[in-house]
Amino acid sequence: MEKLDFTTEIIVAAKPHEVFEAIKDVRGWWSQNIEGSTDALNEVFAYHYQDIHQCELKITEIQPNVRIVWQVLTNNFKFGVDKQEWVGSHVIFDIIDLGDKTQVKFTHRGLTPDMECYEVCHAAWTYYIHESLNQFIMNGQGLATPKESPIATPKISEELLPEQAGKSIYHRLLIKVSVEKVYRAITTQEGLAGWWTPDTNAVAAVGSVLRFGFGPDYFKEMEVLALRPYSLVVWKCKAGYEEWIGTTLTFELTPHQKGCTLLFHHDGWANFSGEFASCSYDWALFFRSLKFFCETGKGFPYPDFNV
């Protein structure tokens, strides 16, 4: 059976030379953690995402306004049996002039469905090409992975979060999309409105207060205590039911071979009360909504979450 390389494409209202320049600026749409030059033939640059994925790529072909090819020289995945799956594969950008628009055909030659990493890589490349590169070409604002903090996530949690005594609600689920897409769903106004409640006021910034309305007579307010792109989000409840106030809500994201694992814990409850039990059940329903929202584009936010 023929092995099909991963490929996808976008069409943008831009000139080929604009697309070419945007693709070369890899830090603008893929990752700010790139080391080395990304715009000249035979240059080698290094990419890493935390300790999850590291690789080195060489620019083996560069035809101005027409084509760019990278060859993967080294690779290491934290997950899976074959941690070097990408080695020898080629990342190809074909730029096609359509007159008033330009097509970008992206191919990762050697990334095939029989590979362990295929699902997570499929999801990640789809996100970076269709959303990040697309936006970067059109308005100069891509969705590249931000520069990493030298502080590890567990240490961030210990330093930034108050110690929480009491009871905790825990949920863990696999969402079959990239970790980047899940992070946007739990941090942006559009994302949160798509799976929790349409009446959402949210700004993704530490110290900001998020407001979530549930009908005309009830709302919750959450202060953002911590944001670490693609791995950690922490809120503290400032307004809501009495038992909620002062509790912390933590979302921990981990890349998985099939997408992303979300570990959620809602800490600081005083007792195993009726509200605690109802809240735990409702979170399960809302995380079903989140999963559907990320995987299909349509969630079941309030008031439809328990239908």
mmCIF file of C-alpha atoms in Angstrom:
data_model
loop_
_atom_site.group_PDB
_atom_site.id
_atom_site.type_symbol
_atom_site.label_atom_id
_atom_site.label_comp_id
_atom_site.label_asym_id
_atom_site.label_seq_id
_atom_site.Cartn_x
_atom_site.Cartn_y
_atom_site.Cartn_z
ATOM 1 C CA MET A 1 0.000 0.000 0.000
ATOM 2 C CA GLU A 2 1.284 3.463 -0.914
ATOM 3 C CA LYS A 3 2.361 5.555 2.049
ATOM 4 C CA LEU A 4 0.830 9.013 1.859
ATOM 5 C CA ASP A 5 2.961 11.907 3.070
ATOM 6 C CA PHE A 6 1.203 14.519 5.177
ATOM 7 C CA THR A 7 0.140 17.468 3.068
ATOM 8 C CA THR A 8 -2.143 20.458 3.493
ATOM 9 C CA GLU A 9 -2.627 23.806 1.781
ATOM 10 C CA ILE A 10 -3.873 27.334 2.278
ATOM 11 C CA ILE A 11 -4.804 30.105 -0.151
ATOM 12 C CA VAL A 12 -4.097 33.668 0.932
ATOM 13 C CA ALA A 13 -4.765 37.122 -0.508
ATOM 14 C CA ALA A 14 -1.071 37.972 -0.760
ATOM 15 C CA LYS A 15 1.679 38.044 -3.383
ATOM 16 C CA PRO A 16 4.148 35.139 -3.751
ATOM 17 C CA HIS A 17 7.063 37.264 -2.516
ATOM 18 C CA GLU A 18 5.101 38.176 0.634
ATOM 19 C CA VAL A 19 4.365 34.517 1.301
ATOM 20 C CA PHE A 20 7.996 33.564 0.652
ATOM 21 C CA GLU A 21 9.296 36.146 3.128
ATOM 22 C CA ALA A 22 6.769 35.072 5.762
ATOM 23 C CA ILE A 23 7.697 31.384 5.506
ATOM 24 C CA LYS A 24 11.390 32.216 5.933
ATOM 25 C CA ASP A 25 10.606 34.116 9.139
ATOM 26 C CA VAL A 26 10.050 30.875 11.032
ATOM 27 C CA ARG A 27 10.099 32.546 14.464
ATOM 28 C CA GLY A 28 7.041 34.551 13.439
ATOM 29 C CA TRP A 29 4.737 31.585 12.817
ATOM 30 C CA TRP A 30 6.267 28.348 14.175
ATOM 31 C CA SER A 31 8.369 28.974 17.279
ATOM 32 C CA GLN A 32 10.342 31.747 18.937
ATOM 33 C CA ASN A 33 12.607 29.019 20.299
ATOM 34 C CA ILE A 34 14.380 28.592 16.943
ATOM 35 C CA GLU A 35 18.174 28.906 17.030
ATOM 36 C CA GLY A 36 20.093 29.713 13.853
ATOM 37 C CA SER A 37 19.434 31.322 10.487
ATOM 38 C CA THR A 38 16.271 30.296 8.631
ATOM 39 C CA ASP A 39 16.553 32.221 5.362
ATOM 40 C CA ALA A 40 19.567 30.984 3.361
ATOM 41 C CA LEU A 41 20.581 27.835 1.480
ATOM 42 C CA ASN A 42 22.527 25.235 3.513
ATOM 43 C CA GLU A 43 21.844 26.985 6.813
ATOM 44 C CA VAL A 44 21.046 24.681 9.749
ATOM 45 C CA PHE A 45 18.652 25.731 12.488
ATOM 46 C CA ALA A 46 17.464 24.035 15.674
ATOM 47 C CA TYR A 47 13.909 23.767 16.983
ATOM 48 C CA HIS A 48 12.755 22.639 20.404
ATOM 49 C CA TYR A 49 9.512 22.505 22.344
ATOM 50 C CA GLN A 50 10.314 22.163 26.058
ATOM 51 C CA ASP A 51 11.788 18.670 26.521
ATOM 52 C CA ILE A 52 9.066 17.121 24.344
ATOM 53 C CA HIS A 53 10.572 17.600 20.874
ATOM 54 C CA GLN A 54 13.948 18.727 19.555
ATOM 55 C CA CYS A 55 15.233 18.641 15.976
ATOM 56 C CA GLU A 56 17.772 20.182 13.599
ATOM 57 C CA LEU A 57 16.796 21.150 10.062
ATOM 58 C CA LYS A 58 18.901 22.114 7.042
ATOM 59 C CA ILE A 59 17.659 24.357 4.243
ATOM 60 C CA THR A 60 18.389 22.223 1.173
ATOM 61 C CA GLU A 61 16.433 24.156 -1.450
ATOM 62 C CA ILE A 62 15.337 27.755 -1.664
ATOM 63 C CA GLN A 63 13.819 29.172 -4.863
ATOM 64 C CA PRO A 64 12.704 32.763 -4.272
ATOM 65 C CA ASN A 65 8.913 33.090 -4.305
ATOM 66 C CA VAL A 66 8.527 29.464 -5.470
ATOM 67 C CA ARG A 67 9.838 26.803 -3.088
ATOM 68 C CA ILE A 68 11.546 26.146 0.253
ATOM 69 C CA VAL A 69 12.719 22.722 1.461
ATOM 70 C CA TRP A 70 14.117 21.707 4.848
ATOM 71 C CA GLN A 71 15.750 18.353 5.578
ATOM 72 C CA VAL A 72 15.495 16.958 9.105
ATOM 73 C CA LEU A 73 19.019 16.056 10.254
ATOM 74 C CA THR A 74 18.392 15.073 13.874
ATOM 75 C CA ASN A 75 15.261 14.496 15.919
ATOM 76 C CA ASN A 76 14.242 13.465 19.408
ATOM 77 C CA PHE A 77 10.735 12.896 20.748
ATOM 78 C CA LYS A 78 10.128 12.409 24.451
ATOM 79 C CA PHE A 79 7.270 10.028 23.624
ATOM 80 C CA GLY A 80 7.055 6.865 21.545
ATOM 81 C CA VAL A 81 9.431 4.016 20.753
ATOM 82 C CA ASP A 82 11.149 5.506 17.696
ATOM 83 C CA LYS A 83 12.234 8.891 18.984
ATOM 84 C CA GLN A 84 14.020 9.752 15.711
ATOM 85 C CA GLU A 85 11.062 9.277 13.360
ATOM 86 C CA TRP A 86 11.535 12.596 11.587
ATOM 87 C CA VAL A 87 15.191 11.995 10.641
ATOM 88 C CA GLY A 88 15.664 12.060 6.865
ATOM 89 C CA SER A 89 12.226 13.524 6.174
ATOM 90 C CA HIS A 90 11.719 16.780 4.258
ATOM 91 C CA VAL A 91 9.484 19.750 5.042
ATOM 92 C CA ILE A 92 8.409 21.379 1.767
ATOM 93 C CA PHE A 93 6.661 24.668 1.018
ATOM 94 C CA ASP A 94 5.482 25.096 -2.589
ATOM 95 C CA ILE A 95 4.323 28.632 -3.401
ATOM 96 C CA ILE A 96 1.901 28.868 -6.341
ATOM 97 C CA ASP A 97 0.874 32.165 -7.934
ATOM 98 C CA LEU A 98 -2.895 32.248 -8.547
ATOM 99 C CA GLY A 99 -3.011 35.830 -9.790
ATOM 100 C CA ASP A 100 -4.749 37.840 -7.097
ATOM 101 C CA LYS A 101 -4.032 35.122 -4.513
ATOM 102 C CA THR A 102 -1.273 32.681 -3.607
ATOM 103 C CA GLN A 103 -1.487 29.009 -2.702
ATOM 104 C CA VAL A 104 0.877 27.459 -0.172
ATOM 105 C CA LYS A 105 1.118 23.696 -0.529
ATOM 106 C CA PHE A 106 2.790 22.236 2.544
ATOM 107 C CA THR A 107 4.177 18.695 2.479
ATOM 108 C CA HIS A 108 6.085 16.824 5.160
ATOM 109 C CA ARG A 109 7.598 14.123 2.961
ATOM 110 C CA GLY A 110 8.295 11.096 5.123
ATOM 111 C CA LEU A 111 5.589 11.860 7.690
ATOM 112 C CA THR A 112 3.146 9.030 6.992
ATOM 113 C CA PRO A 113 0.102 7.552 8.786
ATOM 114 C CA ASP A 114 1.995 4.441 9.923
ATOM 115 C CA MET A 115 4.308 6.513 12.142
ATOM 116 C CA GLU A 116 3.823 6.768 15.918
ATOM 117 C CA CYS A 117 3.961 10.563 15.861
ATOM 118 C CA TYR A 118 1.642 11.002 12.879
ATOM 119 C CA GLU A 119 -1.516 12.088 14.691
ATOM 120 C CA VAL A 120 0.116 14.660 16.947
ATOM 121 C CA CYS A 121 2.324 15.959 14.102
ATOM 122 C CA HIS A 122 -0.675 16.108 11.749
ATOM 123 C CA ALA A 123 -2.558 18.178 14.331
ATOM 124 C CA ALA A 124 0.396 20.462 15.054
ATOM 125 C CA TRP A 125 1.304 21.161 11.414
ATOM 126 C CA THR A 126 -2.370 21.793 10.588
ATOM 127 C CA TYR A 127 -2.534 24.366 13.380
ATOM 128 C CA TYR A 128 0.697 26.115 12.432
ATOM 129 C CA ILE A 129 -0.069 26.257 8.690
ATOM 130 C CA HIS A 130 -3.809 26.970 8.678
ATOM 131 C CA GLU A 131 -3.912 29.297 11.658
ATOM 132 C CA SER A 132 -0.477 30.654 12.526
ATOM 133 C CA LEU A 133 1.214 30.971 9.114
ATOM 134 C CA ASN A 134 -2.052 32.114 7.539
ATOM 135 C CA GLN A 135 -2.432 34.934 10.079
ATOM 136 C CA PHE A 136 1.263 35.813 9.886
ATOM 137 C CA ILE A 137 1.051 36.270 6.121
ATOM 138 C CA MET A 138 -2.147 38.300 6.293
ATOM 139 C CA ASN A 139 -1.523 40.617 9.250
ATOM 140 C CA GLY A 140 1.981 39.966 10.562
ATOM 141 C CA GLN A 141 0.653 38.408 13.785
ATOM 142 C CA GLY A 142 1.316 34.684 13.842
ATOM 143 C CA LEU A 143 0.667 32.243 16.669
ATOM 144 C CA ALA A 144 4.230 31.022 17.127
ATOM 145 C CA THR A 145 5.191 29.193 20.308
ATOM 146 C CA PRO A 146 6.441 31.939 22.662
ATOM 147 C CA LYS A 147 9.971 32.025 24.019
ATOM 148 C CA GLU A 148 10.218 29.509 26.810
ATOM 149 C CA SER A 149 10.857 30.451 30.408
ATOM 150 C CA PRO A 150 13.940 28.784 31.900
ATOM 151 C CA ILE A 151 11.790 27.894 34.925
ATOM 152 C CA ALA A 152 10.224 24.440 34.763
ATOM 153 C CA THR A 153 6.428 24.156 34.988
ATOM 154 C CA PRO A 154 6.398 22.436 38.430
ATOM 155 C CA LYS A 155 8.568 25.230 39.839
ATOM 156 C CA ILE A 156 6.261 27.865 38.334
ATOM 157 C CA SER A 157 3.338 26.145 40.050
ATOM 158 C CA GLU A 158 5.124 26.100 43.400
ATOM 159 C CA GLU A 159 6.237 29.740 43.226
ATOM 160 C CA LEU A 160 3.117 31.387 41.820
ATOM 161 C CA LEU A 161 0.275 29.451 43.354
ATOM 162 C CA PRO A 162 -0.962 29.693 46.923
ATOM 163 C CA GLU A 163 -0.905 26.538 48.998
ATOM 164 C CA GLN A 164 -4.353 24.997 48.863
ATOM 165 C CA ALA A 165 -5.691 22.953 51.729
ATOM 166 C CA GLY A 166 -8.975 21.112 51.482
ATOM 167 C CA LYS A 167 -10.615 18.922 48.871
ATOM 168 C CA SER A 168 -9.967 18.782 45.129
ATOM 169 C CA ILE A 169 -11.871 17.865 41.989
ATOM 170 C CA TYR A 170 -9.766 16.099 39.342
ATOM 171 C CA HIS A 171 -10.466 15.304 35.697
ATOM 172 C CA ARG A 172 -8.143 13.936 33.014
ATOM 173 C CA LEU A 173 -8.943 13.497 29.334
ATOM 174 C CA LEU A 174 -7.363 13.035 25.922
ATOM 175 C CA ILE A 175 -8.250 15.610 23.267
ATOM 176 C CA LYS A 176 -7.258 14.605 19.736
ATOM 177 C CA VAL A 177 -5.920 17.945 18.534
ATOM 178 C CA SER A 178 -2.652 19.786 19.069
ATOM 179 C CA VAL A 179 -1.758 21.155 22.491
ATOM 180 C CA GLU A 180 -1.636 24.616 20.896
ATOM 181 C CA LYS A 181 -5.288 24.413 19.874
ATOM 182 C CA VAL A 182 -6.417 23.270 23.329
ATOM 183 C CA TYR A 183 -4.449 26.081 24.971
ATOM 184 C CA ARG A 184 -6.254 28.659 22.829
ATOM 185 C CA ALA A 185 -9.593 27.078 23.748
ATOM 186 C CA ILE A 186 -8.944 27.587 27.479
ATOM 187 C CA THR A 187 -7.359 31.053 27.298
ATOM 188 C CA THR A 188 -9.087 33.138 24.623
ATOM 189 C CA GLN A 189 -12.527 34.722 24.777
ATOM 190 C CA GLU A 190 -13.595 32.976 21.575
ATOM 191 C CA GLY A 191 -12.343 29.633 22.831
ATOM 192 C CA LEU A 192 -13.932 29.800 26.282
ATOM 193 C CA ALA A 193 -17.227 30.977 24.803
ATOM 194 C CA GLY A 194 -17.209 27.971 22.498
ATOM 195 C CA TRP A 195 -17.302 25.339 25.237
ATOM 196 C CA TRP A 196 -18.094 26.901 28.667
ATOM 197 C CA THR A 197 -20.501 29.833 28.274
ATOM 198 C CA PRO A 198 -21.156 32.237 25.389
ATOM 199 C CA ASP A 199 -21.355 35.070 27.941
ATOM 200 C CA THR A 200 -17.577 35.278 28.376
ATOM 201 C CA ASN A 201 -15.331 38.282 28.910
ATOM 202 C CA ALA A 202 -11.699 37.163 28.828
ATOM 203 C CA VAL A 203 -8.211 38.524 28.192
ATOM 204 C CA ALA A 204 -5.291 36.093 28.232
ATOM 205 C CA ALA A 205 -2.997 37.969 30.625
ATOM 206 C CA VAL A 206 -1.715 37.246 34.117
ATOM 207 C CA GLY A 207 -3.594 39.461 36.593
ATOM 208 C CA SER A 208 -6.647 39.929 34.392
ATOM 209 C CA VAL A 209 -10.093 39.024 35.730
ATOM 210 C CA LEU A 210 -12.279 36.831 33.533
ATOM 211 C CA ARG A 211 -16.065 37.068 33.785
ATOM 212 C CA PHE A 212 -18.395 34.200 32.918
ATOM 213 C CA GLY A 213 -22.172 34.683 32.898
ATOM 214 C CA PHE A 214 -24.602 31.797 33.381
ATOM 215 C CA GLY A 215 -28.049 33.239 32.780
ATOM 216 C CA PRO A 216 -29.261 36.690 33.895
ATOM 217 C CA ASP A 217 -28.707 36.211 37.628
ATOM 218 C CA TYR A 218 -25.388 34.415 38.085
ATOM 219 C CA PHE A 219 -21.779 34.942 37.076
ATOM 220 C CA LYS A 220 -18.295 33.816 38.057
ATOM 221 C CA GLU A 221 -15.103 35.887 38.096
ATOM 222 C CA MET A 222 -11.655 34.317 37.812
ATOM 223 C CA GLU A 223 -8.299 36.015 38.299
ATOM 224 C CA VAL A 224 -5.557 34.662 36.025
ATOM 225 C CA LEU A 225 -2.688 33.605 38.309
ATOM 226 C CA ALA A 226 -0.449 31.855 35.784
ATOM 227 C CA LEU A 227 -0.155 31.338 32.030
ATOM 228 C CA ARG A 228 2.541 29.218 30.462
ATOM 229 C CA PRO A 229 1.809 28.779 26.746
ATOM 230 C CA TYR A 230 0.752 25.259 25.824
ATOM 231 C CA SER A 231 1.362 23.769 29.279
ATOM 232 C CA LEU A 232 -0.245 25.612 32.231
ATOM 233 C CA VAL A 233 -3.222 27.862 33.029
ATOM 234 C CA VAL A 234 -4.264 28.750 36.592
ATOM 235 C CA TRP A 235 -7.232 30.804 37.818
ATOM 236 C CA LYS A 236 -8.421 31.853 41.265
ATOM 237 C CA CYS A 237 -12.150 32.293 41.820
ATOM 238 C CA LYS A 238 -12.989 35.844 42.985
ATOM 239 C CA ALA A 239 -16.782 35.772 42.640
ATOM 240 C CA GLY A 240 -19.399 33.045 42.384
ATOM 241 C CA TYR A 241 -21.061 30.595 44.725
ATOM 242 C CA GLU A 242 -19.664 30.991 48.231
ATOM 243 C CA GLU A 243 -17.948 27.596 48.163
ATOM 244 C CA TRP A 244 -16.113 28.533 44.948
ATOM 245 C CA ILE A 245 -14.573 31.778 46.212
ATOM 246 C CA GLY A 246 -10.859 31.367 46.927
ATOM 247 C CA THR A 247 -10.575 28.029 45.130
ATOM 248 C CA THR A 248 -8.009 27.626 42.342
ATOM 249 C CA LEU A 249 -8.555 26.009 38.961
ATOM 250 C CA THR A 250 -5.530 24.538 37.198
ATOM 251 C CA PHE A 251 -5.309 23.269 33.614
ATOM 252 C CA GLU A 252 -2.159 21.261 32.829
ATOM 253 C CA LEU A 253 -1.538 20.327 29.178
ATOM 254 C CA THR A 254 0.832 17.628 27.945
ATOM 255 C CA PRO A 255 1.464 16.646 24.299
ATOM 256 C CA HIS A 256 0.386 13.075 23.537
ATOM 257 C CA GLN A 257 0.961 10.833 20.513
ATOM 258 C CA LYS A 258 -2.716 11.227 19.661
ATOM 259 C CA GLY A 259 -3.052 14.917 20.548
ATOM 260 C CA CYS A 260 -3.079 16.472 24.007
ATOM 261 C CA THR A 261 -3.761 15.320 27.556
ATOM 262 C CA LEU A 262 -5.570 17.755 29.859
ATOM 263 C CA LEU A 263 -5.230 17.297 33.610
ATOM 264 C CA PHE A 264 -7.605 19.629 35.462
ATOM 265 C CA HIS A 265 -7.838 20.136 39.197
ATOM 266 C CA HIS A 266 -10.129 22.460 41.122
ATOM 267 C CA ASP A 267 -8.507 22.861 44.541
ATOM 268 C CA GLY A 268 -9.347 24.392 47.903
ATOM 269 C CA TRP A 269 -12.858 23.112 48.587
ATOM 270 C CA ALA A 270 -13.676 23.101 52.287
ATOM 271 C CA ASN A 271 -15.891 20.007 52.289
ATOM 272 C CA PHE A 272 -17.282 17.164 50.204
ATOM 273 C CA SER A 273 -20.564 19.054 49.928
ATOM 274 C CA GLY A 274 -23.512 18.825 47.583
ATOM 275 C CA GLU A 275 -22.102 21.744 45.608
ATOM 276 C CA PHE A 276 -18.747 19.931 45.364
ATOM 277 C CA ALA A 277 -20.487 16.860 43.921
ATOM 278 C CA SER A 278 -22.591 18.879 41.459
ATOM 279 C CA CYS A 279 -19.580 20.884 40.372
ATOM 280 C CA SER A 280 -17.520 17.748 39.711
ATOM 281 C CA TYR A 281 -20.290 16.356 37.515
ATOM 282 C CA ASP A 282 -20.734 19.651 35.659
ATOM 283 C CA TRP A 283 -16.983 19.899 34.978
ATOM 284 C CA ALA A 284 -17.123 16.453 33.384
ATOM 285 C CA LEU A 285 -19.911 17.645 31.079
ATOM 286 C CA PHE A 286 -18.107 20.873 30.236
ATOM 287 C CA PHE A 287 -14.911 18.976 29.421
ATOM 288 C CA ARG A 288 -16.947 16.831 27.049
ATOM 289 C CA SER A 289 -17.976 20.141 25.491
ATOM 290 C CA LEU A 290 -14.331 21.266 25.341
ATOM 291 C CA LYS A 291 -13.294 18.012 23.662
ATOM 292 C CA PHE A 292 -16.014 18.322 21.017
ATOM 293 C CA PHE A 293 -15.222 22.012 20.496
ATOM 294 C CA CYS A 294 -11.540 21.301 19.866
ATOM 295 C CA GLU A 295 -12.056 18.188 17.748
ATOM 296 C CA THR A 296 -15.106 19.196 15.688
ATOM 297 C CA GLY A 297 -15.376 22.981 16.026
ATOM 298 C CA LYS A 298 -18.686 22.763 17.911
ATOM 299 C CA GLY A 299 -18.988 22.433 21.687
ATOM 300 C CA PHE A 300 -21.971 22.347 24.055
ATOM 301 C CA PRO A 301 -21.566 25.491 26.163
ATOM 302 C CA TYR A 302 -24.089 26.641 28.772
ATOM 303 C CA PRO A 303 -27.030 26.085 28.739
ATOM 304 C CA ASP A 304 -26.694 23.087 26.379
ATOM 305 C CA PHE A 305 -23.877 21.285 28.201
ATOM 306 C CA ASN A 306 -26.170 18.797 29.972
ATOM 307 C CA VAL A 307 -28.693 18.158 27.212
#
